[in-house]
Amino acid sequence: MENRSNLAINSDVIENMATIAVKEVEGVAGLTEKGMDLKNVLNRGKLFKPVHVTEKNGAVSLDIHIKIYQSANAKTVAENVQKNVKEKLQSMTGNAITRVDVTIDDLAVE
């Protein structure tokens, strides 16, 4: 007889883990905070989240909005964020991270 157990991880927990992984990347000044996102306004007026998690059949995808330092290379920072988030979340959750989309919304002066 096979013994299987399913472990569900709340998307808020995954968002928090991703936030920590993003902040570890050199060149990231922080996550962007916006008042409202049009898509969320139309869907019951939810506030914009800088990290949005979508889970489907055990596979997780993330949309991440960041602010980088003006002197940082945008492409390098975005790629490093993708890599770090994917590695950390797969390691901590055991779930497949299928996609990490990074949007650079703002620049910060060091």
PDB file of C-alpha atoms in Angstrom:
ATOM      1  CA  MET A   1       0.000   0.000   0.000  1.00  0.00           C
ATOM      2  CA  GLU A   2       1.379   3.374  -1.002  1.00  0.00           C
ATOM      3  CA  ASN A   3       1.359   6.143   1.581  1.00  0.00           C
ATOM      4  CA  ARG A   4       1.025   9.572  -0.016  1.00  0.00           C
ATOM      5  CA  SER A   5       0.746  12.887   1.724  1.00  0.00           C
ATOM      6  CA  ASN A   6       0.092  16.244   0.148  1.00  0.00           C
ATOM      7  CA  LEU A   7       1.539  19.388   1.618  1.00  0.00           C
ATOM      8  CA  ALA A   8      -0.179  22.644   0.729  1.00  0.00           C
ATOM      9  CA  ILE A   9       1.720  25.890   1.172  1.00  0.00           C
ATOM     10  CA  ASN A  10      -0.287  29.084   1.412  1.00  0.00           C
ATOM     11  CA  SER A  11       0.470  31.559  -1.388  1.00  0.00           C
ATOM     12  CA  ASP A  12       1.164  34.264   1.235  1.00  0.00           C
ATOM     13  CA  VAL A  13       4.002  32.118   2.595  1.00  0.00           C
ATOM     14  CA  ILE A  14       5.417  31.653  -0.908  1.00  0.00           C
ATOM     15  CA  GLU A  15       5.157  35.427  -1.465  1.00  0.00           C
ATOM     16  CA  ASN A  16       7.122  36.039   1.742  1.00  0.00           C
ATOM     17  CA  MET A  17       9.813  33.522   0.755  1.00  0.00           C
ATOM     18  CA  ALA A  18      10.091  35.119  -2.693  1.00  0.00           C
ATOM     19  CA  THR A  19      10.344  38.598  -1.144  1.00  0.00           C
ATOM     20  CA  ILE A  20      13.295  37.475   0.973  1.00  0.00           C
ATOM     21  CA  ALA A  21      14.979  35.859  -2.050  1.00  0.00           C
ATOM     22  CA  VAL A  22      14.508  39.045  -4.121  1.00  0.00           C
ATOM     23  CA  LYS A  23      16.066  41.253  -1.448  1.00  0.00           C
ATOM     24  CA  GLU A  24      19.181  39.031  -1.387  1.00  0.00           C
ATOM     25  CA  VAL A  25      20.064  39.989  -4.970  1.00  0.00           C
ATOM     26  CA  GLU A  26      22.686  42.684  -5.447  1.00  0.00           C
ATOM     27  CA  GLY A  27      21.300  45.747  -7.234  1.00  0.00           C
ATOM     28  CA  VAL A  28      17.751  45.386  -5.923  1.00  0.00           C
ATOM     29  CA  ALA A  29      16.629  48.477  -4.013  1.00  0.00           C
ATOM     30  CA  GLY A  30      13.347  46.866  -2.982  1.00  0.00           C
ATOM     31  CA  LEU A  31       9.987  45.749  -4.219  1.00  0.00           C
ATOM     32  CA  THR A  32       7.727  48.353  -5.765  1.00  0.00           C
ATOM     33  CA  GLU A  33       4.689  49.489  -3.882  1.00  0.00           C
ATOM     34  CA  LYS A  34       1.875  50.875  -5.965  1.00  0.00           C
ATOM     35  CA  GLY A  35      -1.536  51.971  -4.799  1.00  0.00           C
ATOM     36  CA  MET A  36      -3.701  49.935  -7.135  1.00  0.00           C
ATOM     37  CA  ASP A  37      -3.293  47.669 -10.125  1.00  0.00           C
ATOM     38  CA  LEU A  38      -6.019  48.029 -12.791  1.00  0.00           C
ATOM     39  CA  LYS A  39      -6.577  44.273 -13.016  1.00  0.00           C
ATOM     40  CA  ASN A  40      -7.066  44.054  -9.253  1.00  0.00           C
ATOM     41  CA  VAL A  41      -9.304  47.136  -9.154  1.00  0.00           C
ATOM     42  CA  LEU A  42     -11.645  45.404 -11.571  1.00  0.00           C
ATOM     43  CA  ASN A  43     -11.464  42.258  -9.417  1.00  0.00           C
ATOM     44  CA  ARG A  44     -12.896  43.671  -6.176  1.00  0.00           C
ATOM     45  CA  GLY A  45     -10.429  46.540  -5.647  1.00  0.00           C
ATOM     46  CA  LYS A  46      -7.571  44.581  -4.100  1.00  0.00           C
ATOM     47  CA  LEU A  47      -4.358  46.436  -3.372  1.00  0.00           C
ATOM     48  CA  PHE A  48      -1.424  45.820  -5.675  1.00  0.00           C
ATOM     49  CA  LYS A  49       1.034  43.198  -4.484  1.00  0.00           C
ATOM     50  CA  PRO A  50       4.657  43.413  -5.606  1.00  0.00           C
ATOM     51  CA  VAL A  51       4.861  39.581  -5.591  1.00  0.00           C
ATOM     52  CA  HIS A  52       1.957  37.667  -7.076  1.00  0.00           C
ATOM     53  CA  VAL A  53       1.851  33.858  -6.924  1.00  0.00           C
ATOM     54  CA  THR A  54      -0.166  31.616  -9.228  1.00  0.00           C
ATOM     55  CA  GLU A  55      -0.346  27.900  -8.469  1.00  0.00           C
ATOM     56  CA  LYS A  56      -1.741  25.305 -10.851  1.00  0.00           C
ATOM     57  CA  ASN A  57      -1.449  21.551 -10.372  1.00  0.00           C
ATOM     58  CA  GLY A  58       1.527  21.904  -8.017  1.00  0.00           C
ATOM     59  CA  ALA A  59       3.458  24.174 -10.386  1.00  0.00           C
ATOM     60  CA  VAL A  60       4.072  27.728  -9.223  1.00  0.00           C
ATOM     61  CA  SER A  61       4.602  30.880 -11.283  1.00  0.00           C
ATOM     62  CA  LEU A  62       5.420  34.328  -9.917  1.00  0.00           C
ATOM     63  CA  ASP A  63       5.126  37.926 -11.089  1.00  0.00           C
ATOM     64  CA  ILE A  64       7.574  40.177  -9.240  1.00  0.00           C
ATOM     65  CA  HIS A  65       7.829  43.983  -9.419  1.00  0.00           C
ATOM     66  CA  ILE A  66      11.092  45.522  -8.238  1.00  0.00           C
ATOM     67  CA  LYS A  67      13.023  48.746  -7.932  1.00  0.00           C
ATOM     68  CA  ILE A  68      16.730  48.644  -8.773  1.00  0.00           C
ATOM     69  CA  TYR A  69      19.623  50.976  -8.102  1.00  0.00           C
ATOM     70  CA  GLN A  70      20.374  53.429 -10.879  1.00  0.00           C
ATOM     71  CA  SER A  71      23.939  52.134 -11.274  1.00  0.00           C
ATOM     72  CA  ALA A  72      22.868  48.463 -11.607  1.00  0.00           C
ATOM     73  CA  ASN A  73      22.621  46.589 -14.900  1.00  0.00           C
ATOM     74  CA  ALA A  74      18.874  45.984 -15.328  1.00  0.00           C
ATOM     75  CA  LYS A  75      19.208  42.760 -17.337  1.00  0.00           C
ATOM     76  CA  THR A  76      21.697  41.226 -14.910  1.00  0.00           C
ATOM     77  CA  VAL A  77      19.631  42.134 -11.851  1.00  0.00           C
ATOM     78  CA  ALA A  78      16.419  40.747 -13.390  1.00  0.00           C
ATOM     79  CA  GLU A  79      18.138  37.489 -14.385  1.00  0.00           C
ATOM     80  CA  ASN A  80      19.678  37.128 -10.909  1.00  0.00           C
ATOM     81  CA  VAL A  81      16.290  37.723  -9.283  1.00  0.00           C
ATOM     82  CA  GLN A  82      14.732  35.030 -11.483  1.00  0.00           C
ATOM     83  CA  LYS A  83      17.503  32.559 -10.677  1.00  0.00           C
ATOM     84  CA  ASN A  84      17.601  33.217  -6.921  1.00  0.00           C
ATOM     85  CA  VAL A  85      13.826  33.106  -6.471  1.00  0.00           C
ATOM     86  CA  LYS A  86      13.497  29.899  -8.470  1.00  0.00           C
ATOM     87  CA  GLU A  87      16.346  28.130  -6.668  1.00  0.00           C
ATOM     88  CA  LYS A  88      15.268  29.199  -3.165  1.00  0.00           C
ATOM     89  CA  LEU A  89      11.575  28.385  -3.620  1.00  0.00           C
ATOM     90  CA  GLN A  90      12.161  25.020  -5.265  1.00  0.00           C
ATOM     91  CA  SER A  91      14.596  24.140  -2.493  1.00  0.00           C
ATOM     92  CA  MET A  92      12.271  25.227   0.321  1.00  0.00           C
ATOM     93  CA  THR A  93       8.924  24.013  -1.042  1.00  0.00           C
ATOM     94  CA  GLY A  94       9.760  21.103  -3.312  1.00  0.00           C
ATOM     95  CA  ASN A  95       7.301  22.549  -5.844  1.00  0.00           C
ATOM     96  CA  ALA A  96       8.257  23.171  -9.445  1.00  0.00           C
ATOM     97  CA  ILE A  97       8.691  26.874 -10.144  1.00  0.00           C
ATOM     98  CA  THR A  98       7.666  27.089 -13.777  1.00  0.00           C
ATOM     99  CA  ARG A  99       7.996  30.811 -14.328  1.00  0.00           C
ATOM    100  CA  VAL A 100       9.407  33.917 -12.634  1.00  0.00           C
ATOM    101  CA  ASP A 101       8.485  37.147 -14.422  1.00  0.00           C
ATOM    102  CA  VAL A 102      10.382  40.223 -13.202  1.00  0.00           C
ATOM    103  CA  THR A 103       9.261  43.765 -13.972  1.00  0.00           C
ATOM    104  CA  ILE A 104      11.524  46.699 -13.123  1.00  0.00           C
ATOM    105  CA  ASP A 105       9.163  49.512 -12.226  1.00  0.00           C
ATOM    106  CA  ASP A 106      11.474  52.111 -10.715  1.00  0.00           C
ATOM    107  CA  LEU A 107      15.045  53.257 -10.171  1.00  0.00           C
ATOM    108  CA  ALA A 108      16.574  54.309  -6.879  1.00  0.00           C
ATOM    109  CA  VAL A 109      19.527  56.602  -6.262  1.00  0.00           C
ATOM    110  CA  GLU A 110      22.182  55.028  -4.060  1.00  0.00           C
TER     111      GLU A 110
END
